PDB file of C-alpha atoms in Angstrom:
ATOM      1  CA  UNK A   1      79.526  47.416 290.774  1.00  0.00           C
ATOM      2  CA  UNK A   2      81.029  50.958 291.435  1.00  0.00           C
ATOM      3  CA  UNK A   3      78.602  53.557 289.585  1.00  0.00           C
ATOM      4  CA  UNK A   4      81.695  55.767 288.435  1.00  0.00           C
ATOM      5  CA  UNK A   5      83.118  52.837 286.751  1.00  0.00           C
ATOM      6  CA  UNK A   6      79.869  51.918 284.333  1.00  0.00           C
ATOM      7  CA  UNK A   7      79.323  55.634 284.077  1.00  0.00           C
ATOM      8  CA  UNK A   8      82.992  55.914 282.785  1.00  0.00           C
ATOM      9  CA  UNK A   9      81.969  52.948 279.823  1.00  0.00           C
ATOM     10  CA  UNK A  10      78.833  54.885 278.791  1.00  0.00           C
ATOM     11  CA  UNK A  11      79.655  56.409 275.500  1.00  0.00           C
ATOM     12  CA  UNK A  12      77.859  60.062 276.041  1.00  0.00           C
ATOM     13  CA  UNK A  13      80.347  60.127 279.104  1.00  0.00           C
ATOM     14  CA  UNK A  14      83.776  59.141 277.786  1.00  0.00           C
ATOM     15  CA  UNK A  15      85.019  62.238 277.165  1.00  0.00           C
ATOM     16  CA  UNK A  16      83.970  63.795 279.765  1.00  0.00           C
ATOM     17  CA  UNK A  17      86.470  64.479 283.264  1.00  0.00           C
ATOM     18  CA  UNK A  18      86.289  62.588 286.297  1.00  0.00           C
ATOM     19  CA  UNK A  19      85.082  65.556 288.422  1.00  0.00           C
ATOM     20  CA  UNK A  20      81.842  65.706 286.682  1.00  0.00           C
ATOM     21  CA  UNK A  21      81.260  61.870 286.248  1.00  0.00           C
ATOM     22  CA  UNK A  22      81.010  62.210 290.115  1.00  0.00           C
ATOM     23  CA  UNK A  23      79.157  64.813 290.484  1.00  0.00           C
ATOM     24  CA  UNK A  24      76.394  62.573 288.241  1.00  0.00           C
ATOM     25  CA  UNK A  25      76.990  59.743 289.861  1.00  0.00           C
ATOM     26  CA  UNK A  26      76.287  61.995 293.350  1.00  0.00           C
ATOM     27  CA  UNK A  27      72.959  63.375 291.449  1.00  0.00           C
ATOM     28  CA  UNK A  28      69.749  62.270 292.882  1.00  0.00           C
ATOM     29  CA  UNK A  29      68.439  60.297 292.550  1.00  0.00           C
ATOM     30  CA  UNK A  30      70.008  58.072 290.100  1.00  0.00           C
ATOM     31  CA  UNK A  31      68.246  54.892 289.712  1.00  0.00           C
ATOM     32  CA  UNK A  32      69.504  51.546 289.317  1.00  0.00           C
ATOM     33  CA  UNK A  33      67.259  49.225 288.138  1.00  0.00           C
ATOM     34  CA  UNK A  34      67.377  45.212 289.276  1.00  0.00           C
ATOM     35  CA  UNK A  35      68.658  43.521 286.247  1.00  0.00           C
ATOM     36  CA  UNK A  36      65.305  43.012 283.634  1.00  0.00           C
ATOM     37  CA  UNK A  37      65.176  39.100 282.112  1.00  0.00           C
ATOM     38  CA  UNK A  38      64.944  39.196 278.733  1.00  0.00           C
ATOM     39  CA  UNK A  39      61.395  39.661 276.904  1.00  0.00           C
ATOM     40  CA  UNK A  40      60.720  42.330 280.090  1.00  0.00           C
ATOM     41  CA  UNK A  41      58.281  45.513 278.581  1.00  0.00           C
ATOM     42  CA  UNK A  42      60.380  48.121 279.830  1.00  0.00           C
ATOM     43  CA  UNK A  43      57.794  51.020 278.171  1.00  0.00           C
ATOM     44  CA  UNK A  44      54.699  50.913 276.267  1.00  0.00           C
ATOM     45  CA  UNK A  45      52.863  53.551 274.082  1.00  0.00           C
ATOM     46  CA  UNK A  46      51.239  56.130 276.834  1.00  0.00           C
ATOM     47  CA  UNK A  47      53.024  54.406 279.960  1.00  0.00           C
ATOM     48  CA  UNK A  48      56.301  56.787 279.339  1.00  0.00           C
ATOM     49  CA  UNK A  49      58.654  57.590 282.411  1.00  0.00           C
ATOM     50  CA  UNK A  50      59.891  61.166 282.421  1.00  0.00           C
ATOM     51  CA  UNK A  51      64.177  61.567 282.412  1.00  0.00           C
ATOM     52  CA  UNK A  52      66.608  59.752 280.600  1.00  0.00           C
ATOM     53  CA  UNK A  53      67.574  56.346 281.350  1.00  0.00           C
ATOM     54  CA  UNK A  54      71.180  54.338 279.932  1.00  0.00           C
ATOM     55  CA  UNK A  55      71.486  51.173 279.037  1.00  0.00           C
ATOM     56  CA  UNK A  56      74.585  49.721 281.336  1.00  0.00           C
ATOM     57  CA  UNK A  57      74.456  46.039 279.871  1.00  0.00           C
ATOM     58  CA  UNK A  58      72.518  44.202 277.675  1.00  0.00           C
ATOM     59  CA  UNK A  59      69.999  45.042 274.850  1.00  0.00           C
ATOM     60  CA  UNK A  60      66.880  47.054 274.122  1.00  0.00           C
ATOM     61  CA  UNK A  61      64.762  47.167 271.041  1.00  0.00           C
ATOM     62  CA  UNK A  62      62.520  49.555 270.147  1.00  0.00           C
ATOM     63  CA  UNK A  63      59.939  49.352 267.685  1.00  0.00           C
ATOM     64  CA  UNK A  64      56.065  50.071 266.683  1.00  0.00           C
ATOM     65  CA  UNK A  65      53.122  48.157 265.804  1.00  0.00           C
ATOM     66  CA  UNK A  66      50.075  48.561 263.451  1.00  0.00           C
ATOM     67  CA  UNK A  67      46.638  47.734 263.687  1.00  0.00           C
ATOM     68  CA  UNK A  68      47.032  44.351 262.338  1.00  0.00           C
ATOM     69  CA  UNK A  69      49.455  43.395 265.620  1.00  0.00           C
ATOM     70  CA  UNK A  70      52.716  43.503 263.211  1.00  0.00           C
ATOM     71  CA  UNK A  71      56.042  44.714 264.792  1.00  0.00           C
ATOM     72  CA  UNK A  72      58.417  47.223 263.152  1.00  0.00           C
ATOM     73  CA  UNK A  73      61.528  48.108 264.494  1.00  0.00           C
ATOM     74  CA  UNK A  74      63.077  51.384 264.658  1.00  0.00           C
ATOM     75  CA  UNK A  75      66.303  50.541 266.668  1.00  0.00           C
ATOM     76  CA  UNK A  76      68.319  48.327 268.682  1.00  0.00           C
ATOM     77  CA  UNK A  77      70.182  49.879 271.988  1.00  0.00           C
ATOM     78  CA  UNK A  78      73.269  48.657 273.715  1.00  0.00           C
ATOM     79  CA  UNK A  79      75.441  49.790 276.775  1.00  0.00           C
ATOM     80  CA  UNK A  80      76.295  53.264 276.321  1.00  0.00           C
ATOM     81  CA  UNK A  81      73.364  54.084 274.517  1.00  0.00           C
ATOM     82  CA  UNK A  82      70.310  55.666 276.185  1.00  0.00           C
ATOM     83  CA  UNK A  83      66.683  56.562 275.354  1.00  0.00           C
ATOM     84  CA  UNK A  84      64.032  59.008 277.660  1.00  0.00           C
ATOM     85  CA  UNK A  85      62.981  62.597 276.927  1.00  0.00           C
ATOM     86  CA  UNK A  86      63.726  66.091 278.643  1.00  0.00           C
ATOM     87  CA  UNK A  87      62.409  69.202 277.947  1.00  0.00           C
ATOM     88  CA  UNK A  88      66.099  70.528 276.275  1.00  0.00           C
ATOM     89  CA  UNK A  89      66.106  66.802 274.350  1.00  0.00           C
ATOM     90  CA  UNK A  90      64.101  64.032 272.966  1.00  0.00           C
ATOM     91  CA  UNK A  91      65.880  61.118 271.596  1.00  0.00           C
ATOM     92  CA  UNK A  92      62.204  59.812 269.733  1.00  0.00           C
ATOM     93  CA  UNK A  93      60.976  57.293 272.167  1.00  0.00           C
ATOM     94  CA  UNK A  94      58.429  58.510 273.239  1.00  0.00           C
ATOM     95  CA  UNK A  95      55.005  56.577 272.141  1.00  0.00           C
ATOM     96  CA  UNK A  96      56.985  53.538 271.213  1.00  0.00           C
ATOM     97  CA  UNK A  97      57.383  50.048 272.704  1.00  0.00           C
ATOM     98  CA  UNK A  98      60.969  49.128 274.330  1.00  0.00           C
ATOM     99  CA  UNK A  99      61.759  45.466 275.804  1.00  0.00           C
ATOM    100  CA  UNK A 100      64.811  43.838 276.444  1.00  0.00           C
ATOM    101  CA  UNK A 101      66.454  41.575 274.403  1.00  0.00           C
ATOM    102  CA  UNK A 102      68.448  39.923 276.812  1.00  0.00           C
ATOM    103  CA  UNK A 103      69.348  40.599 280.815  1.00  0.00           C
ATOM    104  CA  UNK A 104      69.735  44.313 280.869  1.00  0.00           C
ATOM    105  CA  UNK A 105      70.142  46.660 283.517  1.00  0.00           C
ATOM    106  CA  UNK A 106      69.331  50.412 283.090  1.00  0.00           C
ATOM    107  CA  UNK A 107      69.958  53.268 285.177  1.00  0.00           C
ATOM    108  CA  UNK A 108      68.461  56.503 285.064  1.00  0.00           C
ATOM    109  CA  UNK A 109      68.353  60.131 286.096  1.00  0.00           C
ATOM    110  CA  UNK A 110      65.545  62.574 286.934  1.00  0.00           C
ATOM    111  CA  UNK A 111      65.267  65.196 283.970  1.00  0.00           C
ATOM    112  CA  UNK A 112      65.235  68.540 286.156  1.00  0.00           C
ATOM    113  CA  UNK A 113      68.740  67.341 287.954  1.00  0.00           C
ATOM    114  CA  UNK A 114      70.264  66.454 284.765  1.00  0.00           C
ATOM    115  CA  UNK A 115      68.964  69.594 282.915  1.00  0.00           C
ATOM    116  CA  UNK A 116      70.578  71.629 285.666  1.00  0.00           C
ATOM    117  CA  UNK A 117      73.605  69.873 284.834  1.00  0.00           C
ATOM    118  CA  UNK A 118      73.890  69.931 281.046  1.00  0.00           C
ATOM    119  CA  UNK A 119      72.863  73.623 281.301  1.00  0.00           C
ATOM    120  CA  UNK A 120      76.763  74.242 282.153  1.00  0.00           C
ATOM    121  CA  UNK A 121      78.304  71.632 280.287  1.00  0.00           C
ATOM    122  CA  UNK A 122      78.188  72.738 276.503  1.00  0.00           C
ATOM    123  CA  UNK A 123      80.177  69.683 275.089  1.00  0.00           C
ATOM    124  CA  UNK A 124      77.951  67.152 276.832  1.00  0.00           C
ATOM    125  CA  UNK A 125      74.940  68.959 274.992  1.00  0.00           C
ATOM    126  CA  UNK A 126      77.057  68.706 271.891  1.00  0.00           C
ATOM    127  CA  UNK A 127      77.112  65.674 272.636  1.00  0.00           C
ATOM    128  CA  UNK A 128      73.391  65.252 272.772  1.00  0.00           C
ATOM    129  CA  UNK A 129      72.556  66.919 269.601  1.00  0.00           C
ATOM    130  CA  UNK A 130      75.403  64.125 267.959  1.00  0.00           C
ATOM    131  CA  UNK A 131      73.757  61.404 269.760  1.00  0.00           C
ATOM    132  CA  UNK A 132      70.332  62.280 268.595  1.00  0.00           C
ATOM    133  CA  UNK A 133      71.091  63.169 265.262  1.00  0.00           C
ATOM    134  CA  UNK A 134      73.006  59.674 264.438  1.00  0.00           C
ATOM    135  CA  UNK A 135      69.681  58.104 266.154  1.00  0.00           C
ATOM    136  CA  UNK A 136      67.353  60.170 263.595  1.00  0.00           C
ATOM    137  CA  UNK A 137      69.381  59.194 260.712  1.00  0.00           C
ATOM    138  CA  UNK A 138      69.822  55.223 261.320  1.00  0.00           C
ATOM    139  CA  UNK A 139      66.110  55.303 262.297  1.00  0.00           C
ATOM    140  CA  UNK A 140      65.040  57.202 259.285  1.00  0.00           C
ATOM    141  CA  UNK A 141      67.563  54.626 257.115  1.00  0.00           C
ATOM    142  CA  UNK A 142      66.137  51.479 258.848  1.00  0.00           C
ATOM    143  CA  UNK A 143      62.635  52.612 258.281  1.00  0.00           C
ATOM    144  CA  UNK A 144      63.197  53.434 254.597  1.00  0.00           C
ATOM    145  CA  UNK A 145      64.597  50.061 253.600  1.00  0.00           C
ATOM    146  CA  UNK A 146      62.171  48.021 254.954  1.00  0.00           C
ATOM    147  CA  UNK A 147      59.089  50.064 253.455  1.00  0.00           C
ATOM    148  CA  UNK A 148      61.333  49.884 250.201  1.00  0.00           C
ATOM    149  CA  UNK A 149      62.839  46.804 250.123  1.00  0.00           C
ATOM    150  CA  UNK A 150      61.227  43.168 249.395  1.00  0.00           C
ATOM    151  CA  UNK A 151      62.144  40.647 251.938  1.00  0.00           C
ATOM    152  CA  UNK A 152      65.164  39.833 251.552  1.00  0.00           C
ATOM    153  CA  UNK A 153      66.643  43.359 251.002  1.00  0.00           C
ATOM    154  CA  UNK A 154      64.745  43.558 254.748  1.00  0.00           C
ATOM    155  CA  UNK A 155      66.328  40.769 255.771  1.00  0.00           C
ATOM    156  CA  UNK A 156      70.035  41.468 254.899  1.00  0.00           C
ATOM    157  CA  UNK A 157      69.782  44.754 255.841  1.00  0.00           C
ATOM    158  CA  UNK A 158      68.577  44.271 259.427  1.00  0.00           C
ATOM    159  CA  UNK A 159      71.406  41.551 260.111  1.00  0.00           C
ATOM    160  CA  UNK A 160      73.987  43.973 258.441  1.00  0.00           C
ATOM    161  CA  UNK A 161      73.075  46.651 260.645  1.00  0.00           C
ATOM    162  CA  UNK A 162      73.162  44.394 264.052  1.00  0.00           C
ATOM    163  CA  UNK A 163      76.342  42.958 262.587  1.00  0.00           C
ATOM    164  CA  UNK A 164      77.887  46.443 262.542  1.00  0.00           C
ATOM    165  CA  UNK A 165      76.402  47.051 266.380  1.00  0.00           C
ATOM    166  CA  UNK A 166      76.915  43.949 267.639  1.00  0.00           C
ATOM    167  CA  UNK A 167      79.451  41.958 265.773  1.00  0.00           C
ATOM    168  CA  UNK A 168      82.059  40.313 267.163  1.00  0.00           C
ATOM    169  CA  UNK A 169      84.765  38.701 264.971  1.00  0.00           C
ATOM    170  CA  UNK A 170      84.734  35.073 264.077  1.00  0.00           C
ATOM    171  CA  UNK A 171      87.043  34.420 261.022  1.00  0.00           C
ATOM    172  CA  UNK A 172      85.660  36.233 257.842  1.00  0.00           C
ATOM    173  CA  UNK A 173      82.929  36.749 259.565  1.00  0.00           C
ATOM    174  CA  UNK A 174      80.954  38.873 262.064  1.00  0.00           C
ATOM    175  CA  UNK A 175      78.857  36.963 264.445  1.00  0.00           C
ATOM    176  CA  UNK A 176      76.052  39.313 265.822  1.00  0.00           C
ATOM    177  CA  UNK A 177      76.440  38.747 269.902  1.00  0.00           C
ATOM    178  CA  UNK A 178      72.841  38.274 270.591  1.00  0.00           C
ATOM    179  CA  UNK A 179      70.235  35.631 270.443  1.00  0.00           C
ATOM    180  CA  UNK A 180      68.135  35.568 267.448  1.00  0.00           C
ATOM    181  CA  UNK A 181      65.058  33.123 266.627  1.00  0.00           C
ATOM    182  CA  UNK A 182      63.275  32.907 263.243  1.00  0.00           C
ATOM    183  CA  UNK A 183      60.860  34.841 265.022  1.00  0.00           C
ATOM    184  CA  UNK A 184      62.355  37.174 266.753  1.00  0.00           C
ATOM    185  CA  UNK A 185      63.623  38.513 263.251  1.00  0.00           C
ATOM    186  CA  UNK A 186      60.052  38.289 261.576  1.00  0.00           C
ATOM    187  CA  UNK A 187      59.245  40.835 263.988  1.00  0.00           C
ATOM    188  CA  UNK A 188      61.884  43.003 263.795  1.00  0.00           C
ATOM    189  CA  UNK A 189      60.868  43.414 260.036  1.00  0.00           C
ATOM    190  CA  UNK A 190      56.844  42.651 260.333  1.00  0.00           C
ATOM    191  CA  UNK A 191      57.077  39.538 258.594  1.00  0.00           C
ATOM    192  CA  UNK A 192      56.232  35.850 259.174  1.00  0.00           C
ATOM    193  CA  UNK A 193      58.656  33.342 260.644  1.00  0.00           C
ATOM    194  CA  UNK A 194      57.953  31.051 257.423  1.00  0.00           C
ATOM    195  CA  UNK A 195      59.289  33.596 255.176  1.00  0.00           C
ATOM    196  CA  UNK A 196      62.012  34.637 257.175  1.00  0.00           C
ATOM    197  CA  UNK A 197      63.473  30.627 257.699  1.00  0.00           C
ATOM    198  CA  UNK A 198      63.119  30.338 253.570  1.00  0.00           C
ATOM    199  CA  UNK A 199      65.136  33.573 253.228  1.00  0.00           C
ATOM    200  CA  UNK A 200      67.248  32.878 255.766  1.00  0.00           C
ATOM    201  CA  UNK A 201      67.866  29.370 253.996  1.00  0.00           C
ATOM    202  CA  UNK A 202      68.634  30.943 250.780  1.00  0.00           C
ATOM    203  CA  UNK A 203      71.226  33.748 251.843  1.00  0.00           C
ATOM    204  CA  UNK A 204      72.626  30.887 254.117  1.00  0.00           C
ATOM    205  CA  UNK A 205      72.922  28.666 250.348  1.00  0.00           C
ATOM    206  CA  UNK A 206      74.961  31.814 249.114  1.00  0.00           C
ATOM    207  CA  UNK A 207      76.923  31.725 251.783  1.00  0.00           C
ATOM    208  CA  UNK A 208      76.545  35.188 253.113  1.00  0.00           C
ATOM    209  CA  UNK A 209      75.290  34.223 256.614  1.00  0.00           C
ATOM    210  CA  UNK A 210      75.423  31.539 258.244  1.00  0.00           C
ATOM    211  CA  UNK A 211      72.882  30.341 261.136  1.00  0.00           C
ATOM    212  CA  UNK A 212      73.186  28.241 264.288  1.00  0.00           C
ATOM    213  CA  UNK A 213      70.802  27.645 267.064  1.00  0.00           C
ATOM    214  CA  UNK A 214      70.081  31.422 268.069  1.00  0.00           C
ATOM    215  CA  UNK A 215      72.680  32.526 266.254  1.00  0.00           C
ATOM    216  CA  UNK A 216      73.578  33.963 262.827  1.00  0.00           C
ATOM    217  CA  UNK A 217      76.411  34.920 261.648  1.00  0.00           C
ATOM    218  CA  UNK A 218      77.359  37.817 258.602  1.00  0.00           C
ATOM    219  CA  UNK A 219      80.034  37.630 255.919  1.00  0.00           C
ATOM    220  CA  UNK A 220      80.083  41.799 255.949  1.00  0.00           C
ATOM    221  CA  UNK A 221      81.738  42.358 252.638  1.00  0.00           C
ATOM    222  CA  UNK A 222      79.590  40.130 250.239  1.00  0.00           C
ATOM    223  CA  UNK A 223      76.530  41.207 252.310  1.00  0.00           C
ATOM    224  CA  UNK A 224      77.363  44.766 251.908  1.00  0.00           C
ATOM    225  CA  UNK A 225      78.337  44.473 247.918  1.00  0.00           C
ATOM    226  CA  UNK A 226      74.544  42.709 247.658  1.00  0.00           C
ATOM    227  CA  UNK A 227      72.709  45.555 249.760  1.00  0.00           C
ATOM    228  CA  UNK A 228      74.220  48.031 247.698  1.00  0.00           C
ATOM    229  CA  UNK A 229      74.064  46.400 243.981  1.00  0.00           C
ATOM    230  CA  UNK A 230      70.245  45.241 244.640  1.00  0.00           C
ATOM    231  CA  UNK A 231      68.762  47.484 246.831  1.00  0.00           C
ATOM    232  CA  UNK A 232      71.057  50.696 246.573  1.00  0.00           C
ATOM    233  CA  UNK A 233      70.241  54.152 248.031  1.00  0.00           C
TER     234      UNK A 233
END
């Protein structure tokens, strides 16, 4: 697939003209990566490649663990989004475990030939500063609910959020367009799959989800009215 064409999709570059997409795609070296099955550790705590790296397809998360083994989950990334850190940046992923989520395939550029570049392009380090603050805040958000929240506020919230990503219309409601297991969600949200299927059970009874083999779907509107009249903030 032509370079100029994914480079075009990825969001940091839409606005930018077609004389300088080339000159990016031309950088090197610009690394494509094979495509990554799903489940692949793509970076763990310590084991940090330098230079920033895009998501062209597929689905990253990123999250933590504590001592007891539990997973927490600071953020899902799609294509156009990207994650790495240069000396001018640091979009916060550094010390933190990333894996895929699905078949992804990343490409990435060395930091001192895309430093160089951004040097002379103030909007695309506008751009930057947007991208990273949006990724501060939603991380910030995501981490405040589920240290506030019980387990369902946890629960609804996380599936809100991906429904917002990753929704894709079906009816009056948003079906989140990825694969998700009981326990793939208990460690999004350091819980147990046991508590998640009874929670998912109940919300499913309400009729504010509803779940499928590897699937869930959101009813946005109720699910939004509970977030905000149970757990607001």
């Amino acid at each position: 697939m032509d370079k100029l064409w994914y480079l075009s999709r990825i969001s940091i570059f839409e606005a930018l003209p077609q004389e300088d997409l080339e000159e990016i795609d031309q950088m090197a070296p610009m690394t494509h990566f094979n495509a990554l099955p799903g489940n692949s550790m793509v970076q763990t705590p310590g084991d940090e490649r330098d230079g920033l790296f895009f998501v062209k397809k597929g689905k990253l998360r990123l999250y933590k663990m504590n001592p007891d083994g539990k997973q927490f989950t600071l953020g899902i990334l799609g294509p156009g989004n990207m994650f790495g850190e240069i000396n001018s940046f640091s979009l916060g992923t550094k010390g933190i475990y990333i894996e895929t989520l699905e078949e992804t395939l990343i490409c990435s550029v060395l930091k001192e030939h895309f430093e160089n570049f951004l040097s002379t392009r103030p909007l695309l380090a506008m751009r930057f500063l947007k991208e990273l603050s949006d990724r501060l805040k939603d991380r910030d958000e995501l981490l405040e609910r589920l240290a506030l929240s019980d387990l369902r506020g946890k629960v609804l919230y996380l599936l809100y959020k991906l429904s917002e990503q990753f929704g894709v219309e079906d009816g009056e409601f948003l079906k989140i367009d990825m694969p998700l297991t009981h326990q793939e969600l208990a460690n999004m949200i350091g819980a147990t799959r046991e508590a998640v299927s009874v929670t998912l059970h109940e919300l499913a009874g309400e009729g504010l989800i509803v779940t499928g083999r590897k699937s869930i779907k959101v009813q946005p509107g109720r699910v939004k009215e509970s977030l905000e009249s149970n757990y607001p903030g």
